[in-house]
mmCIF file of C-alpha atoms in Angstrom:
data_model
loop_
_atom_site.group_PDB
_atom_site.id
_atom_site.type_symbol
_atom_site.label_atom_id
_atom_site.label_comp_id
_atom_site.label_asym_id
_atom_site.label_seq_id
_atom_site.Cartn_x
_atom_site.Cartn_y
_atom_site.Cartn_z
ATOM 1 C CA MET F 1 -4.743 39.515 44.609
ATOM 2 C CA GLN F 2 -7.827 38.948 42.459
ATOM 3 C CA ARG F 3 -8.323 41.062 39.350
ATOM 4 C CA SER F 4 -11.505 43.077 39.345
ATOM 5 C CA THR F 5 -14.589 41.694 37.648
ATOM 6 C CA GLY F 6 -14.684 45.019 35.790
ATOM 7 C CA ILE F 7 -11.712 43.886 33.690
ATOM 8 C CA ALA F 8 -13.625 40.798 32.555
ATOM 9 C CA ALA F 9 -16.643 42.934 31.708
ATOM 10 C CA PHE F 10 -14.458 45.361 29.753
ATOM 11 C CA VAL F 11 -12.993 42.464 27.782
ATOM 12 C CA ALA F 12 -16.440 41.130 26.963
ATOM 13 C CA LEU F 13 -17.747 44.484 25.754
ATOM 14 C CA THR F 14 -14.753 45.850 23.876
ATOM 15 C CA THR F 15 -12.042 43.392 22.898
ATOM 16 C CA LEU F 16 -14.434 40.885 21.371
ATOM 17 C CA ALA F 17 -16.482 43.511 19.587
ATOM 18 C CA ALA F 18 -13.309 44.571 17.768
ATOM 19 C CA GLY F 19 -13.282 41.233 15.993
ATOM 20 C CA VAL F 20 -10.394 39.092 14.735
ATOM 21 C CA PRO F 21 -8.742 38.848 11.325
ATOM 22 C CA ALA F 22 -10.481 36.943 8.552
ATOM 23 C CA PHE F 23 -8.692 33.754 7.523
ATOM 24 C CA ALA F 24 -8.696 32.403 3.973
ATOM 25 C CA GLU F 25 -8.855 28.613 4.152
ATOM 26 C CA SER F 26 -8.251 28.227 0.439
ATOM 27 C CA ALA F 27 -4.918 30.052 0.768
ATOM 28 C CA ARG F 28 -3.724 27.686 3.495
ATOM 29 C CA PRO F 29 -3.789 24.039 2.372
ATOM 30 C CA VAL F 30 -3.629 21.450 5.121
ATOM 31 C CA ARG F 31 -0.259 19.714 5.280
ATOM 32 C CA GLU F 32 -0.428 15.978 6.049
ATOM 33 C CA ILE F 33 2.450 14.592 8.087
ATOM 34 C CA THR F 34 3.117 11.347 9.962
ATOM 35 C CA ALA F 35 4.579 10.449 13.352
ATOM 36 C CA THR F 36 7.805 8.516 13.740
ATOM 37 C CA VAL F 37 7.236 6.956 17.180
ATOM 38 C CA GLU F 38 4.309 6.210 19.470
ATOM 39 C CA THR F 39 4.132 5.285 23.133
ATOM 40 C CA PRO F 40 2.374 2.131 24.385
ATOM 41 C CA ALA F 41 -1.426 2.215 24.346
ATOM 42 C CA LEU F 42 -3.194 3.282 27.537
ATOM 43 C CA PHE F 43 -6.607 1.816 28.268
ATOM 44 C CA ASP F 44 -9.266 3.667 30.232
ATOM 45 C CA ASP F 45 -10.833 0.573 31.775
ATOM 46 C CA GLU F 46 -10.331 -1.548 34.879
ATOM 47 C CA ALA F 47 -7.922 -3.919 33.149
ATOM 48 C CA GLY F 48 -5.851 -0.959 31.975
ATOM 49 C CA GLY F 49 -5.784 0.742 35.352
ATOM 50 C CA ASP F 50 -8.133 3.533 34.223
ATOM 51 C CA ALA F 51 -5.235 5.124 32.336
ATOM 52 C CA ASN F 52 -6.154 7.835 29.830
ATOM 53 C CA ALA F 53 -3.375 9.796 28.112
ATOM 54 C CA ASP F 54 -3.890 13.549 28.154
ATOM 55 C CA ASP F 55 -1.002 16.028 28.260
ATOM 56 C CA PRO F 56 2.739 15.621 27.464
ATOM 57 C CA ALA F 57 5.860 17.573 28.384
ATOM 58 C CA ILE F 58 9.435 17.186 27.143
ATOM 59 C CA TRP F 59 12.423 17.222 29.498
ATOM 60 C CA ILE F 60 15.818 17.908 27.940
ATOM 61 C CA ASN F 61 18.745 16.170 29.627
ATOM 62 C CA ALA F 62 21.393 18.890 29.254
ATOM 63 C CA ALA F 63 24.224 16.474 30.067
ATOM 64 C CA ASP F 64 23.138 13.785 27.590
ATOM 65 C CA ARG F 65 20.339 14.683 25.179
ATOM 66 C CA SER F 66 19.900 11.049 24.195
ATOM 67 C CA ARG F 67 18.558 10.440 27.706
ATOM 68 C CA SER F 68 15.890 13.139 27.471
ATOM 69 C CA LEU F 69 12.393 12.160 28.583
ATOM 70 C CA VAL F 70 8.748 12.651 27.652
ATOM 71 C CA ILE F 71 6.406 12.919 30.640
ATOM 72 C CA GLY F 72 2.698 12.359 30.094
ATOM 73 C CA THR F 73 -0.359 12.510 32.318
ATOM 74 C CA ALA F 74 -2.681 9.495 32.345
ATOM 75 C CA LYS F 75 -5.456 10.913 34.585
ATOM 76 C CA ASN F 76 -6.410 8.153 37.054
ATOM 77 C CA GLY F 77 -3.413 6.245 35.705
ATOM 78 C CA GLY F 78 -1.003 8.832 37.117
ATOM 79 C CA LEU F 79 2.148 9.861 35.264
ATOM 80 C CA ARG F 80 3.981 7.901 32.580
ATOM 81 C CA VAL F 81 7.590 8.608 31.657
ATOM 82 C CA TYR F 82 8.989 7.624 28.249
ATOM 83 C CA ASP F 83 12.383 7.675 26.551
ATOM 84 C CA LEU F 84 13.004 9.043 23.052
ATOM 85 C CA ALA F 85 12.156 5.637 21.556
ATOM 86 C CA GLY F 86 8.674 5.854 23.125
ATOM 87 C CA ARG F 87 9.380 3.132 25.682
ATOM 88 C CA GLU F 88 7.847 3.527 29.134
ATOM 89 C CA VAL F 89 10.629 3.856 31.706
ATOM 90 C CA GLN F 90 8.632 4.906 34.778
ATOM 91 C CA SER F 91 5.032 4.856 35.991
ATOM 92 C CA ILE F 92 3.915 7.013 38.924
ATOM 93 C CA ALA F 93 0.583 6.342 40.610
ATOM 94 C CA THR F 94 -1.713 9.107 41.799
ATOM 95 C CA PRO F 95 -2.259 9.578 45.538
ATOM 96 C CA GLU F 96 -5.590 8.264 46.793
ATOM 97 C CA GLY F 97 -8.378 10.249 45.132
ATOM 98 C CA GLY F 98 -5.965 11.863 42.690
ATOM 99 C CA ARG F 99 -6.401 12.400 38.944
ATOM 100 C CA PHE F 100 -3.453 13.894 37.041
ATOM 101 C CA ASN F 101 -4.609 16.212 34.280
ATOM 102 C CA ASN F 102 -1.847 18.411 32.843
ATOM 103 C CA VAL F 103 1.929 18.708 33.197
ATOM 104 C CA ASP F 104 4.606 21.292 32.423
ATOM 105 C CA ILE F 105 8.343 21.459 33.117
ATOM 106 C CA LEU F 106 10.163 24.219 34.964
ATOM 107 C CA THR F 107 13.926 24.316 34.443
ATOM 108 C CA GLY F 108 16.410 25.848 36.856
ATOM 109 C CA PHE F 109 14.175 25.878 39.928
ATOM 110 C CA THR F 110 16.139 26.717 43.079
ATOM 111 C CA PHE F 111 15.830 23.772 45.443
ATOM 112 C CA GLY F 112 18.113 23.803 48.414
ATOM 113 C CA LYS F 113 21.457 25.116 47.252
ATOM 114 C CA ARG F 114 21.207 23.973 43.657
ATOM 115 C CA LYS F 115 19.156 24.356 40.520
ATOM 116 C CA VAL F 116 16.914 21.464 39.522
ATOM 117 C CA ASP F 117 14.304 20.765 36.863
ATOM 118 C CA VAL F 118 10.806 19.928 38.061
ATOM 119 C CA ALA F 119 7.594 18.603 36.536
ATOM 120 C CA VAL F 120 4.541 20.488 37.785
ATOM 121 C CA VAL F 121 1.306 18.499 37.571
ATOM 122 C CA THR F 122 -2.312 19.476 38.193
ATOM 123 C CA ASP F 123 -4.080 16.932 40.373
ATOM 124 C CA ARG F 124 -7.648 17.625 39.409
ATOM 125 C CA GLY F 125 -8.950 14.950 41.765
ATOM 126 C CA LEU F 126 -7.517 16.631 44.865
ATOM 127 C CA ASP F 127 -7.343 20.265 43.643
ATOM 128 C CA LYS F 128 -3.604 20.495 44.215
ATOM 129 C CA LEU F 129 -0.311 20.773 42.396
ATOM 130 C CA ARG F 130 2.236 17.979 42.618
ATOM 131 C CA ILE F 131 5.881 18.719 42.001
ATOM 132 C CA TYR F 132 8.438 16.118 40.872
ATOM 133 C CA LYS F 133 12.203 16.590 40.695
ATOM 134 C CA ILE F 134 13.537 15.243 37.410
ATOM 135 C CA ASP F 135 16.761 13.268 37.095
ATOM 136 C CA PRO F 136 17.991 11.024 34.267
ATOM 137 C CA SER F 137 16.968 8.072 36.440
ATOM 138 C CA GLY F 138 13.401 9.320 36.798
ATOM 139 C CA LEU F 139 11.028 11.520 38.790
ATOM 140 C CA THR F 140 10.880 12.005 42.558
ATOM 141 C CA ASP F 141 7.925 13.585 44.377
ATOM 142 C CA ILE F 142 9.013 16.673 46.357
ATOM 143 C CA THR F 143 5.544 18.092 47.102
ATOM 144 C CA SER F 144 4.909 19.377 50.619
ATOM 145 C CA ALA F 145 2.465 17.224 52.549
ATOM 146 C CA ASP F 146 0.580 20.378 53.563
ATOM 147 C CA ALA F 147 0.349 21.906 50.071
ATOM 148 C CA PRO F 148 -2.892 23.937 49.962
ATOM 149 C CA LEU F 149 -5.968 23.533 47.801
ATOM 150 C CA LEU F 150 -5.724 25.517 44.579
ATOM 151 C CA PHE F 151 -9.235 26.896 44.238
ATOM 152 C CA SER F 152 -11.600 25.036 46.584
ATOM 153 C CA ARG F 153 -12.479 26.369 50.030
ATOM 154 C CA ASP F 154 -12.715 22.932 51.622
ATOM 155 C CA GLN F 155 -12.905 19.218 50.890
ATOM 156 C CA SER F 156 -16.645 19.293 50.188
ATOM 157 C CA GLU F 157 -15.979 21.776 47.391
ATOM 158 C CA VAL F 158 -13.155 19.602 46.072
ATOM 159 C CA GLU F 159 -15.665 16.792 45.659
ATOM 160 C CA GLU F 160 -17.641 18.975 43.245
ATOM 161 C CA GLN F 161 -14.544 18.772 40.993
ATOM 162 C CA ALA F 162 -14.311 22.454 39.988
ATOM 163 C CA THR F 163 -10.602 21.968 40.568
ATOM 164 C CA GLY F 164 -7.147 22.658 39.114
ATOM 165 C CA TYR F 165 -7.087 21.685 35.433
ATOM 166 C CA GLY F 166 -4.554 23.096 32.949
ATOM 167 C CA VAL F 167 -1.055 24.296 33.857
ATOM 168 C CA ALA F 168 1.751 26.372 32.335
ATOM 169 C CA VAL F 169 4.931 27.337 34.193
ATOM 170 C CA TYR F 170 7.530 30.130 34.074
ATOM 171 C CA ASP F 171 10.162 31.541 36.434
ATOM 172 C CA ARG F 172 8.946 30.383 39.893
ATOM 173 C CA TYR F 173 5.260 30.422 38.948
ATOM 174 C CA ALA F 174 2.544 28.070 37.727
ATOM 175 C CA VAL F 175 -0.505 29.391 35.901
ATOM 176 C CA VAL F 176 -3.416 27.048 36.620
ATOM 177 C CA SER F 177 -6.930 27.022 35.180
ATOM 178 C CA ARG F 178 -10.004 25.922 37.098
ATOM 179 C CA ARG F 179 -12.255 23.202 35.690
ATOM 180 C CA HIS F 180 -15.849 24.248 34.837
ATOM 181 C CA SER F 181 -14.845 27.868 35.461
ATOM 182 C CA THR F 182 -13.319 30.826 33.621
ATOM 183 C CA ARG F 183 -10.850 31.420 36.459
ATOM 184 C CA LEU F 184 -7.087 31.423 36.048
ATOM 185 C CA GLY F 185 -4.693 31.561 38.994
ATOM 186 C CA ILE F 186 -0.984 32.236 39.309
ATOM 187 C CA PHE F 187 0.754 30.292 42.070
ATOM 188 C CA ARG F 188 4.277 30.967 43.331
ATOM 189 C CA LEU F 189 6.303 27.815 43.997
ATOM 190 C CA GLU F 190 8.289 27.900 47.240
ATOM 191 C CA GLU F 191 10.657 25.536 48.986
ATOM 192 C CA ARG F 192 9.833 24.793 52.609
ATOM 193 C CA ASN F 193 11.711 22.302 54.779
ATOM 194 C CA GLY F 194 13.126 20.420 51.823
ATOM 195 C CA LYS F 195 9.798 20.158 49.989
ATOM 196 C CA VAL F 196 7.888 22.407 47.571
ATOM 197 C CA THR F 197 4.616 24.159 48.236
ATOM 198 C CA TYR F 198 2.898 27.179 46.655
ATOM 199 C CA ARG F 199 0.749 30.209 47.353
ATOM 200 C CA THR F 200 -1.672 32.254 45.266
ATOM 201 C CA SER F 201 -0.074 35.248 43.577
ATOM 202 C CA ASP F 202 -2.939 36.504 41.374
ATOM 203 C CA THR F 203 -6.241 35.461 39.796
ATOM 204 C CA LEU F 204 -8.142 36.485 36.689
ATOM 205 C CA ASP F 205 -11.633 35.600 35.465
ATOM 206 C CA LEU F 206 -12.088 35.411 31.692
ATOM 207 C CA PRO F 207 -15.537 36.367 30.331
ATOM 208 C CA ARG F 208 -18.541 34.049 30.471
ATOM 209 C CA THR F 209 -20.744 36.135 28.188
ATOM 210 C CA PHE F 210 -19.647 37.923 25.029
ATOM 211 C CA ARG F 211 -20.919 40.923 23.072
ATOM 212 C CA LEU F 212 -21.149 39.981 19.405
ATOM 213 C CA PRO F 213 -20.391 42.364 16.531
ATOM 214 C CA ASP F 214 -24.134 42.663 15.809
ATOM 215 C CA GLY F 215 -24.748 44.001 19.335
ATOM 216 C CA THR F 216 -26.292 40.844 20.802
ATOM 217 C CA ASN F 217 -24.872 38.839 23.696
ATOM 218 C CA TRP F 218 -23.793 35.195 23.492
ATOM 219 C CA SER F 219 -22.724 32.554 25.994
ATOM 220 C CA PRO F 220 -21.268 29.201 24.914
ATOM 221 C CA CYS F 221 -23.472 26.227 25.693
ATOM 222 C CA ALA F 222 -22.574 24.156 28.755
ATOM 223 C CA GLU F 223 -24.118 21.914 31.358
ATOM 224 C CA PRO F 224 -26.110 24.014 33.859
ATOM 225 C CA GLY F 225 -23.816 25.527 36.470
ATOM 226 C CA GLU F 226 -20.684 25.198 34.350
ATOM 227 C CA GLU F 227 -18.716 28.016 32.725
ATOM 228 C CA PRO F 228 -16.524 27.991 29.575
ATOM 229 C CA GLN F 229 -13.266 26.560 30.920
ATOM 230 C CA VAL F 230 -9.612 26.781 29.913
ATOM 231 C CA GLU F 231 -7.317 23.761 29.701
ATOM 232 C CA GLY F 232 -4.511 24.120 27.165
ATOM 233 C CA MET F 233 -1.996 26.823 28.118
ATOM 234 C CA VAL F 234 1.593 27.824 27.443
ATOM 235 C CA VAL F 235 3.768 30.691 28.664
ATOM 236 C CA ASP F 236 6.164 32.477 26.319
ATOM 237 C CA ALA F 237 8.603 33.458 29.072
ATOM 238 C CA GLU F 238 10.798 35.609 26.827
ATOM 239 C CA ALA F 239 7.831 37.732 25.756
ATOM 240 C CA GLY F 240 6.026 37.616 29.112
ATOM 241 C CA VAL F 241 2.860 36.246 27.498
ATOM 242 C CA LEU F 242 0.379 33.536 28.472
ATOM 243 C CA TYR F 243 -1.649 31.793 25.764
ATOM 244 C CA ALA F 244 -4.827 30.283 27.224
ATOM 245 C CA ALA F 245 -7.240 28.091 25.256
ATOM 246 C CA GLN F 246 -10.811 28.699 26.420
ATOM 247 C CA GLU F 247 -12.219 25.543 24.897
ATOM 248 C CA ASP F 248 -15.551 26.674 23.412
ATOM 249 C CA VAL F 249 -14.607 30.313 22.894
ATOM 250 C CA ALA F 250 -11.129 31.277 21.696
ATOM 251 C CA LEU F 251 -7.379 31.284 22.131
ATOM 252 C CA TRP F 252 -6.412 34.206 24.374
ATOM 253 C CA ARG F 253 -3.170 36.187 24.758
ATOM 254 C CA ILE F 254 -2.537 37.678 28.227
ATOM 255 C CA ASN F 255 0.559 39.592 29.340
ATOM 256 C CA LEU F 256 2.349 38.573 32.540
ATOM 257 C CA GLU F 257 4.591 40.660 34.754
ATOM 258 C CA GLY F 258 6.238 38.860 37.637
ATOM 259 C CA GLY F 259 3.483 36.922 39.373
ATOM 260 C CA VAL F 260 0.511 38.921 38.072
ATOM 261 C CA PHE F 261 -1.675 39.179 34.988
ATOM 262 C CA SER F 262 -0.655 42.583 33.633
ATOM 263 C CA SER F 263 -2.939 43.287 30.668
ATOM 264 C CA ILE F 264 -6.475 43.007 29.444
ATOM 265 C CA PRO F 265 -6.673 39.657 27.571
ATOM 266 C CA ARG F 266 -7.054 39.776 23.823
ATOM 267 C CA ILE F 267 -8.127 37.098 21.391
ATOM 268 C CA VAL F 268 -5.731 35.476 18.929
ATOM 269 C CA GLU F 269 -8.464 33.459 17.205
ATOM 270 C CA ARG F 270 -12.021 32.407 17.987
ATOM 271 C CA VAL F 271 -13.484 28.947 17.542
ATOM 272 C CA SER F 272 -15.613 28.457 14.435
ATOM 273 C CA SER F 273 -18.853 28.114 16.448
ATOM 274 C CA TYR F 274 -18.322 31.414 18.254
ATOM 275 C CA GLY F 275 -21.675 33.208 18.497
ATOM 276 C CA THR F 276 -23.720 30.270 17.204
ATOM 277 C CA PRO F 277 -26.819 29.430 19.298
ATOM 278 C CA ALA F 278 -26.842 26.060 21.078
ATOM 279 C CA THR F 279 -29.090 24.303 23.593
ATOM 280 C CA TYR F 280 -28.097 21.824 26.267
ATOM 281 C CA ASP F 281 -29.941 18.474 26.027
ATOM 282 C CA ALA F 282 -30.189 16.935 29.513
ATOM 283 C CA GLU F 283 -30.987 13.463 28.142
ATOM 284 C CA THR F 284 -27.908 13.184 25.951
ATOM 285 C CA GLU F 285 -25.827 15.541 28.122
ATOM 286 C CA GLU F 286 -24.719 17.224 24.906
ATOM 287 C CA CYS F 287 -25.144 20.675 23.388
ATOM 288 C CA VAL F 288 -27.197 20.831 20.208
ATOM 289 C CA VAL F 289 -25.734 23.538 17.968
ATOM 290 C CA ASP F 290 -28.087 25.498 15.717
ATOM 291 C CA THR F 291 -25.743 25.623 12.723
ATOM 292 C CA ALA F 292 -28.488 27.038 10.511
ATOM 293 C CA ASN F 293 -28.253 30.256 12.511
ATOM 294 C CA ASP F 294 -24.466 30.570 12.588
ATOM 295 C CA PRO F 295 -23.862 34.350 12.408
ATOM 296 C CA GLY F 296 -20.407 33.879 10.889
ATOM 297 C CA PHE F 297 -18.423 35.514 13.680
ATOM 298 C CA GLY F 298 -16.132 32.551 14.323
ATOM 299 C CA GLY F 299 -12.591 31.706 13.289
ATOM 300 C CA ARG F 300 -11.099 28.479 11.940
ATOM 301 C CA ILE F 301 -10.597 26.398 15.083
ATOM 302 C CA THR F 302 -13.177 23.666 15.651
ATOM 303 C CA ALA F 303 -14.007 23.486 19.368
ATOM 304 C CA ASP F 304 -12.421 22.519 21.544
ATOM 305 C CA VAL F 305 -9.363 24.703 21.160
ATOM 306 C CA GLU F 306 -6.828 22.733 23.167
ATOM 307 C CA GLY F 307 -3.106 22.014 23.614
ATOM 308 C CA ALA F 308 -0.844 25.013 23.038
ATOM 309 C CA THR F 309 2.954 24.885 22.746
ATOM 310 C CA ILE F 310 5.754 27.167 21.547
ATOM 311 C CA TYR F 311 8.658 26.301 19.249
ATOM 312 C CA PRO F 312 11.237 29.051 19.840
ATOM 313 C CA THR F 313 13.893 30.224 17.397
ATOM 314 C CA GLY F 314 15.987 32.856 19.142
ATOM 315 C CA ARG F 315 14.583 35.229 21.741
ATOM 316 C CA ARG F 316 11.339 36.076 19.959
ATOM 317 C CA GLY F 317 11.198 34.100 16.712
ATOM 318 C CA GLY F 318 9.414 30.796 16.219
ATOM 319 C CA TYR F 319 5.930 29.337 16.232
ATOM 320 C CA LEU F 320 2.862 28.857 18.408
ATOM 321 C CA ILE F 321 1.119 25.520 17.740
ATOM 322 C CA VAL F 322 -2.479 24.917 18.842
ATOM 323 C CA SER F 323 -4.757 21.868 18.643
ATOM 324 C CA SER F 324 -8.137 22.181 16.940
ATOM 325 C CA GLN F 325 -9.528 19.158 18.754
ATOM 326 C CA GLY F 326 -12.928 19.048 17.073
ATOM 327 C CA ASP F 327 -11.540 18.363 13.597
ATOM 328 C CA SER F 328 -8.108 16.898 14.480
ATOM 329 C CA ARG F 329 -6.156 19.712 12.845
ATOM 330 C CA PHE F 330 -3.317 21.828 14.221
ATOM 331 C CA PHE F 331 -2.839 25.536 13.610
ATOM 332 C CA VAL F 332 0.544 27.241 13.505
ATOM 333 C CA TYR F 333 0.984 30.959 14.243
ATOM 334 C CA ASP F 334 3.958 33.283 14.111
ATOM 335 C CA ARG F 335 5.307 33.649 17.646
ATOM 336 C CA ARG F 336 5.996 37.384 17.254
ATOM 337 C CA ASP F 337 2.655 38.670 15.986
ATOM 338 C CA ASN F 338 0.366 35.571 16.018
ATOM 339 C CA ARG F 339 -0.090 35.753 12.251
ATOM 340 C CA PRO F 340 -1.442 32.447 10.843
ATOM 341 C CA ILE F 341 1.336 30.425 9.206
ATOM 342 C CA SER F 342 0.227 26.855 8.532
ATOM 343 C CA ILE F 343 -2.273 24.055 9.173
ATOM 344 C CA PHE F 344 -1.396 20.383 9.504
ATOM 345 C CA THR F 345 -2.822 16.996 10.411
ATOM 346 C CA VAL F 346 -1.052 13.824 11.524
ATOM 347 C CA THR F 347 -2.217 10.920 9.386
ATOM 348 C CA ASP F 348 -1.553 7.163 9.352
ATOM 349 C CA GLY F 349 2.017 6.364 8.374
ATOM 350 C CA PRO F 350 4.428 3.442 8.135
ATOM 351 C CA ALA F 351 5.410 3.602 11.818
ATOM 352 C CA THR F 352 2.243 4.775 13.596
ATOM 353 C CA ASP F 353 -1.402 5.573 13.111
ATOM 354 C CA GLY F 354 -2.531 9.206 12.973
ATOM 355 C CA VAL F 355 -3.595 11.687 15.647
ATOM 356 C CA GLN F 356 -7.260 12.387 16.340
ATOM 357 C CA HIS F 357 -8.952 14.739 18.834
ATOM 358 C CA SER F 358 -5.662 15.790 20.365
ATOM 359 C CA ASP F 359 -5.768 17.329 23.813
ATOM 360 C CA GLY F 360 -2.208 18.169 24.864
ATOM 361 C CA ALA F 361 0.899 19.104 22.897
ATOM 362 C CA ALA F 362 4.561 19.816 23.665
ATOM 363 C CA VAL F 363 7.446 20.837 21.410
ATOM 364 C CA THR F 364 11.153 21.555 21.740
ATOM 365 C CA SER F 365 13.513 23.189 19.255
ATOM 366 C CA THR F 366 16.533 21.547 20.933
ATOM 367 C CA PRO F 367 18.150 19.051 18.547
ATOM 368 C CA LEU F 368 17.736 15.482 19.790
ATOM 369 C CA PRO F 369 18.898 12.118 18.401
ATOM 370 C CA GLY F 370 16.654 11.431 15.404
ATOM 371 C CA TYR F 371 15.122 14.896 15.657
ATOM 372 C CA PRO F 372 17.762 17.375 14.449
ATOM 373 C CA ARG F 373 15.331 20.321 14.371
ATOM 374 C CA GLY F 374 13.413 19.315 17.462
ATOM 375 C CA LEU F 375 10.577 17.081 18.601
ATOM 376 C CA LEU F 376 6.805 17.604 18.688
ATOM 377 C CA VAL F 377 4.810 15.301 21.005
ATOM 378 C CA LEU F 378 1.036 15.085 20.600
ATOM 379 C CA HIS F 379 -1.708 13.380 22.568
ATOM 380 C CA ASP F 380 -3.715 10.972 20.411
ATOM 381 C CA GLY F 381 -7.279 10.733 21.669
ATOM 382 C CA GLU F 382 -8.195 7.850 19.350
ATOM 383 C CA ASN F 383 -5.265 5.477 19.148
ATOM 384 C CA THR F 384 -5.782 2.477 16.865
ATOM 385 C CA PRO F 385 -8.130 0.083 18.716
ATOM 386 C CA ASP F 386 -6.668 -3.114 20.126
ATOM 387 C CA GLY F 387 -9.086 -6.028 20.089
ATOM 388 C CA GLY F 388 -12.113 -3.741 20.306
ATOM 389 C CA ARG F 389 -10.715 -1.698 23.219
ATOM 390 C CA THR F 390 -10.256 1.997 22.558
ATOM 391 C CA SER F 391 -7.001 3.494 23.736
ATOM 392 C CA THR F 392 -4.970 6.698 23.898
ATOM 393 C CA ASN F 393 -1.255 7.430 23.706
ATOM 394 C CA PHE F 394 1.346 9.972 22.604
ATOM 395 C CA LYS F 395 2.842 10.403 19.149
ATOM 396 C CA TYR F 396 6.362 11.739 18.411
ATOM 397 C CA VAL F 397 6.706 13.933 15.316
ATOM 398 C CA ASP F 398 9.965 15.014 13.669
ATOM 399 C CA PHE F 399 9.623 18.813 13.508
ATOM 400 C CA ARG F 400 11.228 18.866 10.076
ATOM 401 C CA THR F 401 8.081 17.338 8.588
ATOM 402 C CA LEU F 402 6.133 20.538 9.334
ATOM 403 C CA ASN F 403 8.280 22.175 6.648
ATOM 404 C CA LEU F 404 8.502 25.509 8.468
ATOM 405 C CA PRO F 405 11.388 27.974 8.042
ATOM 406 C CA SER F 406 14.121 27.871 10.690
#
């Protein structure tokens, strides 16, 4: 079932006009922390297997927490699996034409006659989901060979690469965003003949154009034919809420009920350039922002707003953490009411370099060896260069260093 385009129009004309709270930067100093562990560098060149770190997820081994795993996408480089010391313990190649973008973990999925944990991955190259059963020994692909396309009508449309992009899971469902589009889809995971496939449960289109508080309309700058897309997402299953990061616009909050979007989306916080005019330059393939005419309608996040993850304390307490990719900061919000709590950066430390231009993030509040209050894993988009080669990887952060109340 597709939500009506009237909902998107209503959001554009009412929710955004209501504005968002003002944030006092001076009252919220940026906390500088360091990482304790980093994974091996991935190199996005032929010698490195075109591997580019992007999005992490944390799997908790309930039987032996010391054997918990971090699973990270590496785009053309497939999936990489790491132990708690940051050592690579498994590498999974993409299928031909595949490109793994984002990953999330669904616990307690009914598979056969037992409950299993699965990693759900968006294959942006093929416009499909891939599902991997997780065991302490590693990941096993259990995707149906006939799993359908997520958004594309046929293979020719797949080749245009407006395909599955971000992913967040809950219950038996995966929320997936579409690249170069405002569309979100909910897909129900189903076992069939000992494998896992999926079917569309609902869709929702976020706005493309926005009514500003001064009565004018604004659309974020993009390459012709592209729309303001979503990548970073997380579901708060206890609250029945999806947080979706529309990169050049805002962080959204959308209620879920079963396998449908059940409320008009509302904004948690806009990006700082919200409402500012910009022009696409075809020669540089970049948007030139007219900062001199910034109307001042934006929030604190420097586009892109990216990786979102939830640190739970009890049924409803805890924190929502979001990456401000453009300035390498992270924003922390109260999980209950989305009130701003803290800002932090990850700087160079004795064990690792810092985190810049982070895309994906994952956190757990489960105590782990060396991480008694939980582990935060962050994508580092500018890992320390090695012999002139730029690289990416994942950084492990002891949650205690954020200095947030329990």
